[in-house]
GROMACS .gro file of C-alpha atoms in nm:
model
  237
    1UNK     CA    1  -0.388  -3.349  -0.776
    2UNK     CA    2  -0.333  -3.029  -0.568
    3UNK     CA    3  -0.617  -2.780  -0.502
    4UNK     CA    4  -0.648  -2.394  -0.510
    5UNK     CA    5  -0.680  -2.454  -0.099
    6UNK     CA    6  -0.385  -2.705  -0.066
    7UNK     CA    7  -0.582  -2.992  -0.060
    8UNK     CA    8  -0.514  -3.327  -0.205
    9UNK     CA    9  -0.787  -3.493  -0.489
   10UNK     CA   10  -0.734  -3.815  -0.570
   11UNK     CA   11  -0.745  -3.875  -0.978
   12UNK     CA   12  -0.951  -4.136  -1.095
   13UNK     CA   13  -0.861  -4.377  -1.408
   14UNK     CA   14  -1.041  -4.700  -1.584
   15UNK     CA   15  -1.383  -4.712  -1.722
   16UNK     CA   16  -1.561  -5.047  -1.738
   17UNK     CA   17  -1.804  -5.183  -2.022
   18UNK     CA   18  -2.092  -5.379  -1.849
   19UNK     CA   19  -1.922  -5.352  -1.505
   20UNK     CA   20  -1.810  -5.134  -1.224
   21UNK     CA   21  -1.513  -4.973  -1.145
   22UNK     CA   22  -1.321  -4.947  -0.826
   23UNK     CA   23  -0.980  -4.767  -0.813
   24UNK     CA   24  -0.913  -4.814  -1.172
   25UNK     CA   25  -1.031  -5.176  -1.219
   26UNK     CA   26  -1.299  -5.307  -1.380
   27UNK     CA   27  -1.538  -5.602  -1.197
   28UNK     CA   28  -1.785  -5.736  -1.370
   29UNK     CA   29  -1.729  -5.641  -1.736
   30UNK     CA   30  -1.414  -5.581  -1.960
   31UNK     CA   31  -1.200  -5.242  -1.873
   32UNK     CA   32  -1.173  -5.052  -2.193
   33UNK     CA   33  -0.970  -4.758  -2.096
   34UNK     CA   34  -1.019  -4.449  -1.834
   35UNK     CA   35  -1.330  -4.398  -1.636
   36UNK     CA   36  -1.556  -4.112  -1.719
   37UNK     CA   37  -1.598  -3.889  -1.411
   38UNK     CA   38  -1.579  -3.502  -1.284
   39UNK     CA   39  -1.328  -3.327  -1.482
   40UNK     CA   40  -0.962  -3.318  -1.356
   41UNK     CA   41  -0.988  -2.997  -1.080
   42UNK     CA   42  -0.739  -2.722  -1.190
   43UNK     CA   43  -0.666  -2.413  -0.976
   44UNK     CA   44  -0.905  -2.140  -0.965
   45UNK     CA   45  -0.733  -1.834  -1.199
   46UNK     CA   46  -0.730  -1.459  -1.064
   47UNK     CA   47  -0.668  -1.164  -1.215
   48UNK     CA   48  -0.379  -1.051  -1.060
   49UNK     CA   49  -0.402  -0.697  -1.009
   50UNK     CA   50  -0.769  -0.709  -0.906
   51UNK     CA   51  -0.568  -0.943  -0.592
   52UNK     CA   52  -0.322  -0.688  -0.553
   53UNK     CA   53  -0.584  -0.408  -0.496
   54UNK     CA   54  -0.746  -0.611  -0.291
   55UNK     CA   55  -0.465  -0.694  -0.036
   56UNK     CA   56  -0.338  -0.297  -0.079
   57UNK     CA   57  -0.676  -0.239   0.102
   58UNK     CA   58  -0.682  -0.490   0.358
   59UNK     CA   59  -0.305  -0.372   0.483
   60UNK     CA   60  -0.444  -0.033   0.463
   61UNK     CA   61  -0.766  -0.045   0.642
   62UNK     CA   62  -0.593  -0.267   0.936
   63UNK     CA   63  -0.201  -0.233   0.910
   64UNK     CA   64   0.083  -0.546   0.816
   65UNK     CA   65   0.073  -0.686   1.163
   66UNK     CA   66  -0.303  -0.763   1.239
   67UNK     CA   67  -0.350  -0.868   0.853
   68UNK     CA   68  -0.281  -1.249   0.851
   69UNK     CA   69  -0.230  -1.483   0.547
   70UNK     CA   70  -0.573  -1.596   0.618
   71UNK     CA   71  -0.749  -1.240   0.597
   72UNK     CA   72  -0.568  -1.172   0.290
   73UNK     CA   73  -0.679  -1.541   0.126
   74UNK     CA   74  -1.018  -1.442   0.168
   75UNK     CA   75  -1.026  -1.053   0.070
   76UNK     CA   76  -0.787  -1.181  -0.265
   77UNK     CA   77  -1.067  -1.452  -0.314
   78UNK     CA   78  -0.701  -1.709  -0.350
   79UNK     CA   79  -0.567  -1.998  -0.202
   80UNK     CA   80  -0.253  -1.998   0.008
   81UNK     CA   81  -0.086  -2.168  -0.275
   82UNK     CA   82  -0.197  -1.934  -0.529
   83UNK     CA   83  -0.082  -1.627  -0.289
   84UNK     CA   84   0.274  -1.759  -0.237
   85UNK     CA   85   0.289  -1.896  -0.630
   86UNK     CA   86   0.221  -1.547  -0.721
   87UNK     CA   87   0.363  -1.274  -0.484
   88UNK     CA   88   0.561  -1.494  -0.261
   89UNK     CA   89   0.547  -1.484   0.117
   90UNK     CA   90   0.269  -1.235   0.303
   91UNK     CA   91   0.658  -0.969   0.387
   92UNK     CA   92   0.692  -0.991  -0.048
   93UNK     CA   93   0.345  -0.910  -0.115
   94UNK     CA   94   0.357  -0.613   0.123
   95UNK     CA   95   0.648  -0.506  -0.034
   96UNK     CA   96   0.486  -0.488  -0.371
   97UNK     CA   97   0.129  -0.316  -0.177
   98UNK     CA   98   0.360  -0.034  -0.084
   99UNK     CA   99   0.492   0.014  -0.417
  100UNK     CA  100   0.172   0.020  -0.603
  101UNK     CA  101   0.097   0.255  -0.299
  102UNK     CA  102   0.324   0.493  -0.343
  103UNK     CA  103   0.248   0.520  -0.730
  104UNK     CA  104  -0.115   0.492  -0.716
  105UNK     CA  105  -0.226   0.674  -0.377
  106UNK     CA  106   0.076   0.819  -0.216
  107UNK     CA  107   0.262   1.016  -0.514
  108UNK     CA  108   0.170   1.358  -0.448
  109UNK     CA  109   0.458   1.430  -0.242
  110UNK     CA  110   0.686   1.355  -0.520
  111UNK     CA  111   0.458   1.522  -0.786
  112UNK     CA  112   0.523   1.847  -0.553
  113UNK     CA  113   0.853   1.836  -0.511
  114UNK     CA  114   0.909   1.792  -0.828
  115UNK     CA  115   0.680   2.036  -1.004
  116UNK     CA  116   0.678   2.327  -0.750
  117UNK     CA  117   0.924   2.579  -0.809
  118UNK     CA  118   1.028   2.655  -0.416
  119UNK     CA  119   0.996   2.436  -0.130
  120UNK     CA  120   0.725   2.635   0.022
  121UNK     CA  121   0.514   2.581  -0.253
  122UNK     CA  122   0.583   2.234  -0.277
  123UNK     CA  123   0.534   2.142   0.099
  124UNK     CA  124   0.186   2.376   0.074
  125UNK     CA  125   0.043   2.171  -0.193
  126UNK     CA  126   0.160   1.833  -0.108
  127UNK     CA  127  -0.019   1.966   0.275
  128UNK     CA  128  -0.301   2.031   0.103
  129UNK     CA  129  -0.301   1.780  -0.145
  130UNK     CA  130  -0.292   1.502   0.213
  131UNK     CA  131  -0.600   1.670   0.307
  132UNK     CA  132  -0.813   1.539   0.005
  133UNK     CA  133  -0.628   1.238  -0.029
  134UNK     CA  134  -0.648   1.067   0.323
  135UNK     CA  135  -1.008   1.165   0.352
  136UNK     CA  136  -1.137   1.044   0.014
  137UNK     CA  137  -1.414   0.818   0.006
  138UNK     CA  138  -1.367   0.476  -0.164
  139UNK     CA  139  -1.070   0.299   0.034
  140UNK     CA  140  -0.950   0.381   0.394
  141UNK     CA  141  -0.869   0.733   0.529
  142UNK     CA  142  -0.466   0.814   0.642
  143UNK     CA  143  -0.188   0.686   0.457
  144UNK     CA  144  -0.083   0.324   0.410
  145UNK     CA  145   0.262   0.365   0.526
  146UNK     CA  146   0.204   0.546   0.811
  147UNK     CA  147  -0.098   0.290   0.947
  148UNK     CA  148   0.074  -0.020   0.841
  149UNK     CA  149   0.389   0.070   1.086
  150UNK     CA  150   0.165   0.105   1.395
  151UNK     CA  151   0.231  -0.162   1.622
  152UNK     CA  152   0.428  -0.381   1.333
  153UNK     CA  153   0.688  -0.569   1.532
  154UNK     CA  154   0.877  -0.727   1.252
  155UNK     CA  155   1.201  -0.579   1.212
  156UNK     CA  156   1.216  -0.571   0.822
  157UNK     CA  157   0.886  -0.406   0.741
  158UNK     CA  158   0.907  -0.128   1.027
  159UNK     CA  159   1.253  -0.026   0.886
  160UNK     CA  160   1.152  -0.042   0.555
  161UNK     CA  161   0.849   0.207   0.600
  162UNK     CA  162   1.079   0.457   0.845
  163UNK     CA  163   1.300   0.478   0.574
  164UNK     CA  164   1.048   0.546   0.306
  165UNK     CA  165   0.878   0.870   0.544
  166UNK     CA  166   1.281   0.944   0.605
  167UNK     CA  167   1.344   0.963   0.270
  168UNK     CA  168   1.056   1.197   0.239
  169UNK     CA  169   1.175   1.396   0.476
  170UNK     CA  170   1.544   1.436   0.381
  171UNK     CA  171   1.410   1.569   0.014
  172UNK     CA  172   1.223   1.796   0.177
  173UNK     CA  173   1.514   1.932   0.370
  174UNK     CA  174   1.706   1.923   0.005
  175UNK     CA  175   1.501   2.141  -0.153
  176UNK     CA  176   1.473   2.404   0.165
  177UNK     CA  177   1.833   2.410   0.153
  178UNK     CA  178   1.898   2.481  -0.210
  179UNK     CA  179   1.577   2.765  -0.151
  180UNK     CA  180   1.789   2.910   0.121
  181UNK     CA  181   2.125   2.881  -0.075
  182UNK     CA  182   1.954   3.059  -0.367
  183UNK     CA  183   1.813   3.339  -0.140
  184UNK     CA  184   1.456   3.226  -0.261
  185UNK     CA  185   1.452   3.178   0.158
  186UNK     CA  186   1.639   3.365   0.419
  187UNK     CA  187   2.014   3.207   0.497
  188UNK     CA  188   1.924   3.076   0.795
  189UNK     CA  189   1.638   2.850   0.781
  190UNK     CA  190   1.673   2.615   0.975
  191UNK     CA  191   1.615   2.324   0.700
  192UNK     CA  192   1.605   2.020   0.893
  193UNK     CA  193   1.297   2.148   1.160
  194UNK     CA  194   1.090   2.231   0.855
  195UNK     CA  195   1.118   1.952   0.679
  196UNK     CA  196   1.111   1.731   0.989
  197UNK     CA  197   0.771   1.938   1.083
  198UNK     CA  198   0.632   1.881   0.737
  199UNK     CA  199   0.666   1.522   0.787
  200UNK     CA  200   0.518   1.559   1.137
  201UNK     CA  201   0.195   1.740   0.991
  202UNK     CA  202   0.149   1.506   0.742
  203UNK     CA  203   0.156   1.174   0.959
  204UNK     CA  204  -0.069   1.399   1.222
  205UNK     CA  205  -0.298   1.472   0.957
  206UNK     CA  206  -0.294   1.095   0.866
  207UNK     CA  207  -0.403   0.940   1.196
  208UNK     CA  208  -0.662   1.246   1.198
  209UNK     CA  209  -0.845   1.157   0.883
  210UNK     CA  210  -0.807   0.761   1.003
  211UNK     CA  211  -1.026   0.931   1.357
  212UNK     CA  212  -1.262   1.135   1.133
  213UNK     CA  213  -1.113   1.468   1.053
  214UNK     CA  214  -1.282   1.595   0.758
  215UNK     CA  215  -1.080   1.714   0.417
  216UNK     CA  216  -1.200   2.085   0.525
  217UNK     CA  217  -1.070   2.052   0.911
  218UNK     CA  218  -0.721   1.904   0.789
  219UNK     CA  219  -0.705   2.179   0.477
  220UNK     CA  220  -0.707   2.468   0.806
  221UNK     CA  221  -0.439   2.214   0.978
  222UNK     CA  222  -0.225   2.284   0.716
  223UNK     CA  223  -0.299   2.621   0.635
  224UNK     CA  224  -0.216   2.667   1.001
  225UNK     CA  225   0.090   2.463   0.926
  226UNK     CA  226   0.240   2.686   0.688
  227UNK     CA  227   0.250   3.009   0.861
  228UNK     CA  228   0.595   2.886   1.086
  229UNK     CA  229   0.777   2.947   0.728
  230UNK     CA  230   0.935   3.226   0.610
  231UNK     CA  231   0.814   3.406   0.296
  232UNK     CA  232   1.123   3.506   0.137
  233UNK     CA  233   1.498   3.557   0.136
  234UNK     CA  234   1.669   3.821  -0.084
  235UNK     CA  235   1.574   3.689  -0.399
  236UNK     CA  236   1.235   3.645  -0.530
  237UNK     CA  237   1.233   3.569  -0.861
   0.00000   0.00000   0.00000
């Protein structure tokens, strides 16, 4: 029988009456059925999310690249088997991290964008709203997807996280443009260097909190950050 850790038990059967058994047969006495012994091992069960939390913090703390299979067994408290049984290869359970990322940690940007009536109030609170979040105490400072590309040198992963801050970036620029076409910003904002500097000041702000930067230090950053904009176009209603 197969272990939590891959390894192989052998299973014991036979019991003996007046004898002893060895491998299964009885010497000495009349074999009566199977030898009482340890129970069979099973695999050691996990609460699955609790594993999931706990890998979402090792890739955050030290990125996808210098995270091995081996740091993540231990942190998740799992076997290898266990780990590929239940999220697949170490690429698939990444995969999953970033999505329980983005929902549990990283959602403010979305929140903004979508509950902010202009794009300069959106971008100013999801600034702000970086601040507390990548300096909060209780997991690692900066942002997951930001860290975990840093020196990742497999192809699939570093694409896949470029095109998650891209796509943050090009909604950005959305929402600027409709401002502008509405007059809520002047006609010509240039929509694509403000969004493309939002998403600059909030990866900056990321490896900042990950040096030390205090919530209050990056909350000036991006106070400082929002005076490039524009107040207004023609309309401002």
């Amino acid at each position: 029988m197969v272990d939590d850790d891959g390894t192989a038990r052998a299973e014991r059967h036979g019991t003996a009456t007046g004898g002893t058994v060895t491998g299964g047969t009885a010497t000495g006495g009349t074999a009566t059925g199977k030898a009482r012994g340890r129970p069979r091992g099973r695999p050691r069960s996990f609460d699955r999310e609790t594993a999931l939390e706990k890998a979402l913090l090792a890739f955050w703390e030290h990125g996808y690249e210098a995270t091995s299979v081996s740091d993540l067994t231990r942190v998740m408290d799992i076997g290898a088997p266990s780990l590929y049984a239940a999220f697949g290869d170490k690429q698939s359970l990444f995969e999953e991290v970033v999505q329980v990322y983005g929902t549990r940690y990283g959602s403010f940007t979305d929140r903004a964008l979508a509950e902010e009536p202009t794009a300069r109030g959106a971008v100013e609170r999801m600034l702000r709203e970086a601040a507390t979040a990548y300096t909060e105490p209780g997991h690692p400072h900066g942002c997951l997807v930001v860290h975990a590309a840093a020196n990742c040198s497999t192809p699939e992963v570093e694409r896949s996280l470029r095109d998650r801050r891209n796509a943050n970036i090009a909604a950005i620029e959305s929402r600027v443009r409709a401002d502008a076409a509405a007059g809520v910003l002047p006609p010509g904002t240039d929509a694509a260097a403000l969004a493309r500097h939002t998403g600059a000041m909030i990866q900056g702000m990321s490896q900042q909190a990950r040096d030390g930067a205090s919530r209050e230090e990056l909350e000036a950053v991006a106070e400082i950050a929002m005076s490039v904009w524009p107040r207004t176009g023609t309309h401002t209603g």
